[in-house]
Coordinates of C-alpha atoms and ligand atoms in Angstrom, one line a residue:
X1 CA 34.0 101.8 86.0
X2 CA 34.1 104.0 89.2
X3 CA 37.0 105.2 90.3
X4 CA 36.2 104.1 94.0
X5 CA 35.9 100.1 92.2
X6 CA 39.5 100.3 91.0
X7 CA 42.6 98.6 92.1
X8 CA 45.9 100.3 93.5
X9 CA 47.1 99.0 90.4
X10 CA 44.3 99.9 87.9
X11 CA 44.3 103.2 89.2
X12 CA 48.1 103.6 88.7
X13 CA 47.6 102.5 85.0
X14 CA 44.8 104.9 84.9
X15 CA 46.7 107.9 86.1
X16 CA 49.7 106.9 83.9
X17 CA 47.7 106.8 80.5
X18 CA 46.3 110.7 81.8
X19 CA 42.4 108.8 82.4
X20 CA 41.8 110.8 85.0
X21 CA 44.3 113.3 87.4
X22 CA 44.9 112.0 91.3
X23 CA 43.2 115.5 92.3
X24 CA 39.8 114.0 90.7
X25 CA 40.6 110.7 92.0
X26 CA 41.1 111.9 95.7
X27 CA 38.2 114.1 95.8
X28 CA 35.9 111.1 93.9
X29 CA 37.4 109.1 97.6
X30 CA 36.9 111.7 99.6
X31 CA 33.1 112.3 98.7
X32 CA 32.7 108.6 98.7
X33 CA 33.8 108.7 102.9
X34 CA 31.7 111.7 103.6
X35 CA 28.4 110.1 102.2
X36 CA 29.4 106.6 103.5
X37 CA 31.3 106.9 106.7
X38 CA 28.1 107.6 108.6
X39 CA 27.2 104.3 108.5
X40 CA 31.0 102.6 109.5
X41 CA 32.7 104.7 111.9
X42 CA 36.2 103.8 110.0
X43 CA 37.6 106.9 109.9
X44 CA 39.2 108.9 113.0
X45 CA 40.3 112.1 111.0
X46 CA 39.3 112.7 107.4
X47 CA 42.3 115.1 105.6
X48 CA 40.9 116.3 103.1
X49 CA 42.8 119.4 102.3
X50 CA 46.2 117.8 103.1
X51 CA 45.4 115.2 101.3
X52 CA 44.6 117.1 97.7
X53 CA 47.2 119.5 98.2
X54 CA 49.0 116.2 97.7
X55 CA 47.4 114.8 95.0
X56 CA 47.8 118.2 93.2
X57 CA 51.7 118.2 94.0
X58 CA 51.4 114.5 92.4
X59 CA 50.1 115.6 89.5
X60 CA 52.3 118.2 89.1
X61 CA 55.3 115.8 89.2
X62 CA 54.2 113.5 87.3
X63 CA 53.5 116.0 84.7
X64 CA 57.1 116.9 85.0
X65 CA 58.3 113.5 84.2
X66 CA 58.9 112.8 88.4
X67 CA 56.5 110.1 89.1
X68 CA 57.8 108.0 92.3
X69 CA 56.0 104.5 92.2
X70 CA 52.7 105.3 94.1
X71 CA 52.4 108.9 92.8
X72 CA 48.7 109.9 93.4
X73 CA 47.7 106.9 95.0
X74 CA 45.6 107.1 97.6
X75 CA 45.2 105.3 101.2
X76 CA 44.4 105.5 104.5
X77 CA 46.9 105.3 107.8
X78 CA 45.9 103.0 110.4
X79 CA 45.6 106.1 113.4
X80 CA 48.4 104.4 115.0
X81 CA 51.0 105.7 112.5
X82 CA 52.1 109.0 113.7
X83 CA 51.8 111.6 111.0
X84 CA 53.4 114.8 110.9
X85 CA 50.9 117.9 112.1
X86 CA 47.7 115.6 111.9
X87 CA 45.9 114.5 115.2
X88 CA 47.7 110.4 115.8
X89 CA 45.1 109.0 118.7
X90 CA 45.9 105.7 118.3
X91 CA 41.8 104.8 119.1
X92 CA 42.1 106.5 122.7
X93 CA 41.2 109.4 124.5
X94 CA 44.8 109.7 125.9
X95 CA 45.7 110.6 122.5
X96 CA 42.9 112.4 121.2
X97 CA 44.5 115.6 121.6
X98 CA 48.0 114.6 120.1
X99 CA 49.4 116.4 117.0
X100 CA 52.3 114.4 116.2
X101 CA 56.0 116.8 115.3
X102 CA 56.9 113.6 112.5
X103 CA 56.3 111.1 110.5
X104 CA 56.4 107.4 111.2
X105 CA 59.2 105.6 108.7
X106 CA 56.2 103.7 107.2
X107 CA 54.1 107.1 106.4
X108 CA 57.1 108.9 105.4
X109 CA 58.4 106.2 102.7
X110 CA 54.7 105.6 101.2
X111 CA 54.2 109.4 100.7
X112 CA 58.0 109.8 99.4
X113 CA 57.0 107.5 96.7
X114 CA 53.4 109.5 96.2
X115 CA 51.1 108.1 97.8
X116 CA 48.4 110.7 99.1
X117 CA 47.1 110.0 102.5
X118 CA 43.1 110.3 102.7
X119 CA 42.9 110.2 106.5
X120 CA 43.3 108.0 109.5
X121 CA 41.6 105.0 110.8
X122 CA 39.3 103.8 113.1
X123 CA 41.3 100.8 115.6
X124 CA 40.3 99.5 118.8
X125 CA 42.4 101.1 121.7
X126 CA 46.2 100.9 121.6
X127 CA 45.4 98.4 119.3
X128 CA 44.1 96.2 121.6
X129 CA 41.0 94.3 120.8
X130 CA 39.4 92.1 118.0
X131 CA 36.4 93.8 117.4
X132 CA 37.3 97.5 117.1
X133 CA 34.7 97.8 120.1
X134 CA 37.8 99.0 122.7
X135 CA 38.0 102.3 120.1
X136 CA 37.3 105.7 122.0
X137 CA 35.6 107.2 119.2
X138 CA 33.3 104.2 118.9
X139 CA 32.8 100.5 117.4
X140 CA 33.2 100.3 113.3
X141 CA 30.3 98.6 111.6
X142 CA 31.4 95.8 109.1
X143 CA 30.1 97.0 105.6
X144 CA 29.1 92.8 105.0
X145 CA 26.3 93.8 107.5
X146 CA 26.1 96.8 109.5
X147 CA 24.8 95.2 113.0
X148 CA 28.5 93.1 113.1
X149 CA 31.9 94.0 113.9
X150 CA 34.7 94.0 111.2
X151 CA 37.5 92.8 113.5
X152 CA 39.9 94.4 115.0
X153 CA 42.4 96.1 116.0
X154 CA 42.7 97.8 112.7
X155 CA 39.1 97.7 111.9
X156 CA 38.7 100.9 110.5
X157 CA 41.8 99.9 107.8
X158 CA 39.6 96.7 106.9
X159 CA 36.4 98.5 106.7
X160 CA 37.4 100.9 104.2
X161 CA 39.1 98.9 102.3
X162 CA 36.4 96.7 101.9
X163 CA 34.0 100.0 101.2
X164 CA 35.8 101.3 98.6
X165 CA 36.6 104.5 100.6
X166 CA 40.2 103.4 99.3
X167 CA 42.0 100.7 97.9
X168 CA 44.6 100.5 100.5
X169 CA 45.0 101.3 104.1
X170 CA 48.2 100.8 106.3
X171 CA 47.2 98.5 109.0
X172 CA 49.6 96.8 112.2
X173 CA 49.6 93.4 113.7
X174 CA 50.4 92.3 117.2
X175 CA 48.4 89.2 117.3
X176 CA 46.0 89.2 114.5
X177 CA 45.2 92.8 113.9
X178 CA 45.7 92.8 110.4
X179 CA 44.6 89.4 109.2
X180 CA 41.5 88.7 111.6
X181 CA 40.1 92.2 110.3
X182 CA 41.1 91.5 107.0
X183 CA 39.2 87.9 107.0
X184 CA 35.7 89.7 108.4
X185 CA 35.7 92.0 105.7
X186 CA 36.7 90.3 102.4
X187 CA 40.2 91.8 102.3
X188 CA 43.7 90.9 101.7
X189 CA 45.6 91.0 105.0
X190 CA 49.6 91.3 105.4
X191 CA 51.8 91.1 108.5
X192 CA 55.5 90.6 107.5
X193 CA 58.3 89.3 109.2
X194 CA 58.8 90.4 112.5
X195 CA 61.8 93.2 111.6
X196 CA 61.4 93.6 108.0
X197 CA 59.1 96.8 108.3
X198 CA 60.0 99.7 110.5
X199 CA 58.1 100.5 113.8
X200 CA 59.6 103.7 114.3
X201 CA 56.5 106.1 114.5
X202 CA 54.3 103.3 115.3
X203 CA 52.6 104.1 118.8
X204 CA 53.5 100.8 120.2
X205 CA 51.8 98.2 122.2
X206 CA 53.9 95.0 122.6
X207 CA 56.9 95.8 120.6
X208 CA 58.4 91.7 120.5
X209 CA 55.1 91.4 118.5
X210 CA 54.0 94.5 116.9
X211 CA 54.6 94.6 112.9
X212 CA 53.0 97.1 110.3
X213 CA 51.7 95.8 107.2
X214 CA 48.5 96.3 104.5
X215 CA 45.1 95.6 104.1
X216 CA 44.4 96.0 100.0
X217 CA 41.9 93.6 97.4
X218 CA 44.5 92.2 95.6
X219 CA 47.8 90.1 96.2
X220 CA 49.0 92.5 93.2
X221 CA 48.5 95.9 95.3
X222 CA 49.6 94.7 99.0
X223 CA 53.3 93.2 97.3
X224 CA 53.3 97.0 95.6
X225 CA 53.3 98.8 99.3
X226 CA 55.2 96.4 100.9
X227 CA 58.2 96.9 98.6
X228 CA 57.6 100.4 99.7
X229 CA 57.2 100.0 103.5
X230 CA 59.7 97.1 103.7
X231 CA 63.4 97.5 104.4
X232 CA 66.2 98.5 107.3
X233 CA 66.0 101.9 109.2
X234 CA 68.1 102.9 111.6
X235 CA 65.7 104.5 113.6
X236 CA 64.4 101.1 114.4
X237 CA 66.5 98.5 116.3
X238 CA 64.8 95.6 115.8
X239 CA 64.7 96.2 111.9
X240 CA 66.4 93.7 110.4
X241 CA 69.2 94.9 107.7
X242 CA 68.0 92.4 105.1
X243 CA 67.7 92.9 101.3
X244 CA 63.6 93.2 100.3
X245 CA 62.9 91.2 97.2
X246 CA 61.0 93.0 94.2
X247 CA 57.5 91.2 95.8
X248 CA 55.4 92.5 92.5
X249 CA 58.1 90.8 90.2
X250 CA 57.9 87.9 92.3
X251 CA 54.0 87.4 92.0
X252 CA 53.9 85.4 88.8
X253 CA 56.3 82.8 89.4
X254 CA 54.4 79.6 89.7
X255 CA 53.5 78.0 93.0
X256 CA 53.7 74.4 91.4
X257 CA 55.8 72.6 93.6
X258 CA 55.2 74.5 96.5
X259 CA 54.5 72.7 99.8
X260 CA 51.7 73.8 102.0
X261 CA 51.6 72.7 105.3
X262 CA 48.1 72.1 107.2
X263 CA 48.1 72.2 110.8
X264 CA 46.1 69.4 112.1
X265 CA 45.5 71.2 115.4
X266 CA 43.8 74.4 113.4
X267 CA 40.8 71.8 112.8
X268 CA 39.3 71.2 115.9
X269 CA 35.9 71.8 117.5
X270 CA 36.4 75.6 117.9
X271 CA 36.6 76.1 114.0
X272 CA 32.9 76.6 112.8
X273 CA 32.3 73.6 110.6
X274 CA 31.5 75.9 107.4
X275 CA 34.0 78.4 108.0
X276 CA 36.6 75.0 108.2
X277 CA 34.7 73.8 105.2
X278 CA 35.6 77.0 103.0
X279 CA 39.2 76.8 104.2
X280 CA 39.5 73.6 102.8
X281 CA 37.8 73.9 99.6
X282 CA 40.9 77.0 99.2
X283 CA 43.8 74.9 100.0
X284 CA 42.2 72.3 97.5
X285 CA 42.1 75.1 94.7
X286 CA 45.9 75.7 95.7
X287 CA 46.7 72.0 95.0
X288 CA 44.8 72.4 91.6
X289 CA 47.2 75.1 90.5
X290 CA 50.4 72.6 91.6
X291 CA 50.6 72.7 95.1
X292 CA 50.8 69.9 97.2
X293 CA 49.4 69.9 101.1
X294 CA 50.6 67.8 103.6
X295 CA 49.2 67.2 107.7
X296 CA 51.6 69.2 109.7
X297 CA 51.5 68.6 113.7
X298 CA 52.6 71.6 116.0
X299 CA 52.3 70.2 119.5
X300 CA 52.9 73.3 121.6
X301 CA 50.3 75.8 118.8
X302 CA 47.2 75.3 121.3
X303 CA 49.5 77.2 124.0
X304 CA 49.6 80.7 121.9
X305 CA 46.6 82.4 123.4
X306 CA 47.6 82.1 127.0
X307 CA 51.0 82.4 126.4
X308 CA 50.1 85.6 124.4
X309 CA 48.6 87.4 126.8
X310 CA 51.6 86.9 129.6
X311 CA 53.9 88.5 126.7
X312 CA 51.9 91.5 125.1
X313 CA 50.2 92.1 128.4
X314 CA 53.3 92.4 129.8
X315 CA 55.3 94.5 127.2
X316 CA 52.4 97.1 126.8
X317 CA 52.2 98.1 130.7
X318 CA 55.9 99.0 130.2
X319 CA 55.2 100.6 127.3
X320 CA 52.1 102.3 128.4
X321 CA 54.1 104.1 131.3
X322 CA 54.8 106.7 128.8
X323 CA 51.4 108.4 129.1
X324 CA 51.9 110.0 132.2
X325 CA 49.6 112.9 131.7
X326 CA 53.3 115.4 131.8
X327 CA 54.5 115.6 128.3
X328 CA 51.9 114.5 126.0
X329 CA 48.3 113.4 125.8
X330 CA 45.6 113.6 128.1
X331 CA 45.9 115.5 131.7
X332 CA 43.6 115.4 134.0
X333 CA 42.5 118.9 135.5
X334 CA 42.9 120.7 139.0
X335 CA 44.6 117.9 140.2
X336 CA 46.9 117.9 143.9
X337 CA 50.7 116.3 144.0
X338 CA 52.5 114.6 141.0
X339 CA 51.0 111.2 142.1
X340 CA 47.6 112.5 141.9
X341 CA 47.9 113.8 138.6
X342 CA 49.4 110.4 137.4
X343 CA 46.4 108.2 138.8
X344 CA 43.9 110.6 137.6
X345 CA 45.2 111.4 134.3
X346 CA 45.9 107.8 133.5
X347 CA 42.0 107.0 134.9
X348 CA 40.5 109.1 133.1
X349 CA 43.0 108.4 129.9
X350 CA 42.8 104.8 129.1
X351 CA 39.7 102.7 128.4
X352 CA 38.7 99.2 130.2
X353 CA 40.5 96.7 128.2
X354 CA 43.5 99.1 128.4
X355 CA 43.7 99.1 132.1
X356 CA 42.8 95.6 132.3
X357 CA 46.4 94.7 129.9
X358 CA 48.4 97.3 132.3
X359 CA 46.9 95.6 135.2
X360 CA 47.9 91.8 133.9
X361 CA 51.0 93.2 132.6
X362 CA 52.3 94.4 136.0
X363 CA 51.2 91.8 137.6
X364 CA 53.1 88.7 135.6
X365 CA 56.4 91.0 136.1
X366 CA 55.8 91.5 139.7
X367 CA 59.2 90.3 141.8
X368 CA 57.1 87.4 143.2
X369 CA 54.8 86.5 139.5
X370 CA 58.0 87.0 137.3
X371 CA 59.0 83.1 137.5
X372 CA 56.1 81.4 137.1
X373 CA 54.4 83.8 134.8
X374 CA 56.3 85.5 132.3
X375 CA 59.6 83.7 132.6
X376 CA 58.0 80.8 131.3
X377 CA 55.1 82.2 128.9
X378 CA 58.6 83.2 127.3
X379 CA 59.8 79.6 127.3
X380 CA 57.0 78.4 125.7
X381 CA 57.2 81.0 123.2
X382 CA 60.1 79.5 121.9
X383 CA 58.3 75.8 121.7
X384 CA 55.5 77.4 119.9
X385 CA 58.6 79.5 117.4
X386 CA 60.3 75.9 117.5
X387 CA 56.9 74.1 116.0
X388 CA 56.4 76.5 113.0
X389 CA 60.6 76.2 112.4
X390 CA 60.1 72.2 112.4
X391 CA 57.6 72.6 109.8
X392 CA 59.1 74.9 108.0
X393 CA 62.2 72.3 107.5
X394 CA 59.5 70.3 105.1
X395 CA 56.8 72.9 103.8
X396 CA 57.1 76.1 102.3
X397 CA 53.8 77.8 103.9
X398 CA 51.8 77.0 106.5
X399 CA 47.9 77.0 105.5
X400 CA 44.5 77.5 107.7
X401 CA 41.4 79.5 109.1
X402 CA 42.3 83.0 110.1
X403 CA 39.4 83.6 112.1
X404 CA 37.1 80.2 113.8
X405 CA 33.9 81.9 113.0
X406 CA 32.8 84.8 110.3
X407 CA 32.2 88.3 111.3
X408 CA 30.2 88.4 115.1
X409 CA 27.6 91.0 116.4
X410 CA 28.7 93.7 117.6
X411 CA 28.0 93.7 121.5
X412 CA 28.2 89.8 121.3
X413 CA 31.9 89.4 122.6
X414 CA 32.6 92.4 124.8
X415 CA 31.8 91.3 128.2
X416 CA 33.9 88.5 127.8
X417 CA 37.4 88.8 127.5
X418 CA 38.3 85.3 127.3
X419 CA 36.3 85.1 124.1
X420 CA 37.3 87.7 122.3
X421 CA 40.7 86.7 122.4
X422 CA 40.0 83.4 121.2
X423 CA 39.5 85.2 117.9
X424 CA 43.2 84.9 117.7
X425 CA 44.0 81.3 118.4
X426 CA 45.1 81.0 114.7
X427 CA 46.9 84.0 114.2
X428 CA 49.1 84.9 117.5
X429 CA 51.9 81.9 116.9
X430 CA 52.7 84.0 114.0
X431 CA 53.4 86.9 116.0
X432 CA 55.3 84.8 118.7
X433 CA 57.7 83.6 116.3
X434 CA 57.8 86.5 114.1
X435 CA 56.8 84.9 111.1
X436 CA 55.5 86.4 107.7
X437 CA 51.6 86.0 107.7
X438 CA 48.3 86.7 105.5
X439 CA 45.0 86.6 105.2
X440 CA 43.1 86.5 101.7
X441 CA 39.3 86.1 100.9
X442 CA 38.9 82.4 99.9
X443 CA 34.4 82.6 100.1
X444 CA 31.6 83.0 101.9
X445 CA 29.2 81.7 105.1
X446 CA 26.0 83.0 105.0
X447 CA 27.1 86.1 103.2
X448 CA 29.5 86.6 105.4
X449 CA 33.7 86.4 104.2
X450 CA 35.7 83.5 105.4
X451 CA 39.7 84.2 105.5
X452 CA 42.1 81.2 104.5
X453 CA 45.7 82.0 106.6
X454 CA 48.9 81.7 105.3
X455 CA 52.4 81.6 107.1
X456 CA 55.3 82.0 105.9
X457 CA 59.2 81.5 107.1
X458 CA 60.9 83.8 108.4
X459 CA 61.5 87.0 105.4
X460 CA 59.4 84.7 102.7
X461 CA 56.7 87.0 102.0
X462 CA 56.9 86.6 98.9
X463 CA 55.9 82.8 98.8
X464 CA 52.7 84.0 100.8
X465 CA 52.0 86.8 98.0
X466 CA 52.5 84.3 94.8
X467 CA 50.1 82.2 96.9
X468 CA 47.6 84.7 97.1
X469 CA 48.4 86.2 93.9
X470 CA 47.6 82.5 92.0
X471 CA 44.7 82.0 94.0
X472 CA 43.0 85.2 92.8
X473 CA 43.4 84.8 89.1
X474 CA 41.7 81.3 89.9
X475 CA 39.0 82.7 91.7
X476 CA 36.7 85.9 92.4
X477 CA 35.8 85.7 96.1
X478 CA 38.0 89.1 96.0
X479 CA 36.2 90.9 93.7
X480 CA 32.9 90.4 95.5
X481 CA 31.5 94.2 96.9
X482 CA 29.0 94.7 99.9
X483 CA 26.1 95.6 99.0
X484 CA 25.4 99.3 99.4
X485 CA 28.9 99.6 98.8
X486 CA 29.3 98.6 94.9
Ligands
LIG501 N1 43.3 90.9 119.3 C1 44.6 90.9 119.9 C2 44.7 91.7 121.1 O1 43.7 92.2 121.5 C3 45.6 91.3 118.9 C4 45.6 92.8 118.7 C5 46.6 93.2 117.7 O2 47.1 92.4 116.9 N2 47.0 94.5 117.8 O3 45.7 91.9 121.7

């Protein structure tokens, strides 16, 4: 079998047994994203010579007997993830000169344990968009079909996971990125609990929201990196000081017994009928291995896409002041007085959709807007938190689409905000109530990959992993390859 085909976990067996060394792995990955990227756009920055100095230090320790648990594994970083002496642009031309002095917590722990980074990601700008269309350097093409769009915000993560440029990238989630990306491309999304993975190093957008997680094939690979990535740094106040369970040991517990929750109001006429129908036919296969479903009613869920963009809005114009065009990123040249070189820089700096957030964002925290805009978008935050907690006092995971249609042209959406943020009516309440969630391949609509959406309570990823992890011995929708791509 080809290297490229293997599993995070197959290829640490591999290495292990002395198959094949992670210097031949990493430049089999690395010649597979120079003759395929072409076509995708997923990658920002491509390191290769970082990245087999690395696998050659890998080798060299696991010769010696010092293998950490991911040594000379590869992946790719989301390009939001600051890495030490390698461009971080976070998808924007405000950035695309920015060489960041250190590692974000999440880049540092996975490459302490040996993990060899291939290069950085392709992501809509900020991370704001569902399409990857917002990205400075350019839309990603999905590898199901070249003319659509693989999600976004961390498009570039899903793509090449899903194009066996790697069998794992590091991906963030604000309101969908990880899971509505992952769905479109036939991938295993994961957002943890708000907390439980550090955001220090993580450019950020709307920091209430904003969690990293992984986009992998398998159940079995993303509970590997998360055990990893997860757990308290004090470089990060909002991560939580909570113990991480062992999520790999966790995966073959049984799921008999568990309770699965359906939300009756994830069922409604914006779902595309097939896309519902595929959802459906998953949970059924989750009952068949001992689960039982029940109708779960969240009255306030319909509210999470306006209430969503009060919130992120505005938390990312106050944390967008930063780029001020004085200490870092993009300045705009031959400018006049301070102001000046503010407007201009930040003109010229940030895209459309960008602008269009700071804009929103100032505007609901305006003296006069505050009350009746973001006061109570926060208010009803807490319903919508209160709904999932409700349901979480009778089911153990929550259960639905991830995505209301499959993967859309590219073009199709981008003229029209309001619709392309419908893409994450399923996925936001998660976010506003900082809730584990996940997305995992669960079959097709006119060769295109439906997502089936699980939520979890709060720090019980691992319910949503032995979920996953049950479903996929039960069933190869994961497995299937884009064609061109095998
Ligand atoms: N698509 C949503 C947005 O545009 C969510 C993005 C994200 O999760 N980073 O804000």
């Amino acid at each position: 079998m080809d290297l490229h085909a293997k599993t995070l976990t197959e290829l640490a067996a591999g290495l292990d047994s002395g198959d094949y060394l992670s210097v031949e792995l990493t430049q089999a990955l690395l010649d597979r994203i120079a003759a395929h990227d072409e076509k995708l756009n997923a990658m920002i920055t491509v390191t290769g010579d970082e990245a087999l100095a690395a696998a050659a230090k890998a080798d060299a320790d696991r010769a010696a007997g010092n293998a950490g648990t991911l040594c000379g594994l590869p992946l790719i970083h989301k390009d939001i993830f600051c890495t030490r002496g390698v461009r971080t642009s976070c998808g924007s031309k405000m950035l695309d000169n920015f060489v960041s002095p250190y590692d974000a917590t999440v880049v540092e722990r996975l490459a302490a344990a040996g993990a060899v980074m291939l290069g950085k990601a392709n992501m809509d700008e900020f991370a704001m968009g569902s399409s990857n269309e917002t990205s400075y350097y350019g839309p990603v093409r999905n590898p199901w079909d070249l003319d659509r769009s693989p999600g976004g915000s961390s498009g570039g993560s899903a793509a090449s996971v899903a194009a066996r440029f790697t069998p794992a990238a590091t991906a963030t989630d604000t309101g969908g990125s990880i899971r509505q990306p992952a769905a479109l491309t036939n991938t295993i999304g994961i957002k943890p609990t708000y907390g439980r993975v550090s955001r220090y190093g993580m450019v950020a957008f709307a920091s209430s929201l904003d969690q990293a997680g992984v986009i992998t094939r398998t159940a079995e690979d993303a509970a590997r990196l998360l055990g990893v990535m997860a757990g308290f740094d004090e470089r990060d106040s909002t991560c939580l000081d909570e113990p991480v369970p062992d999520y790999a040991a966790d995966l073959g517990n049984s799921i008999k017994g568990l309770k699965i929750g359906v939300v009756r109001q994830h069922f409604d006429e914006g779902l595309d009928a097939d896309c519902g129908a595929r959802v459906r036919e998953a949970i059924a296969a989750l009952e068949s291995l001992g689960a039982t479903a029940v109708e779960v009613d969240m009255p306030n869920i319909d509210l999470s896409v306006p209430t969503y963009y009060v919130v992120a809005p505005a938390e990312c114009s106050s944390n967008l002041s930063r780029f001020d065009g004085v200490r870092f990123g993009h300045r705009a040249k031959d400018t006049g007085d301070l102001f000046d070189l503010y407007c201009r820089s930040r003109g010229e700096g940030f895209g459309d959709e960008v602008k269009r957030r700071i804009m929103t964002g100032t505007y609901v925290l305006s003296a006069g807007y505050y009350d009746a805009y973001y006061l109570k978008a926060q208010q009803v935050r807490h319903l919508i938190a209160d709904d999932f907690k409700r349901a979480f006092e009778d089911v153990d995971v929550i259960a639905g689409p991830t995505s209301p249609t499959a993967a859309f042209k590219l073009g199709a959406k981008v003229d029209d905000p309001i619709t392309m943020y419908l893409n994450d009516i399923y996925t936001i309440g998660a976010n506003l109530g900082g809730f584990p969630a996940m997305s995992i391949p669960c079959g097709f609509v006119g060769g295109l990959p439906v997502g089936l959406h699980l939520v979890g309570h709060h720090f019980d990823e691992s319910a949503l992993l032995r979920c996953a992890h049950a479903y996929q011995q039960e069933t190869d929708w994961h497995t299937r390859c884009p064609e061109g791509f095998a």
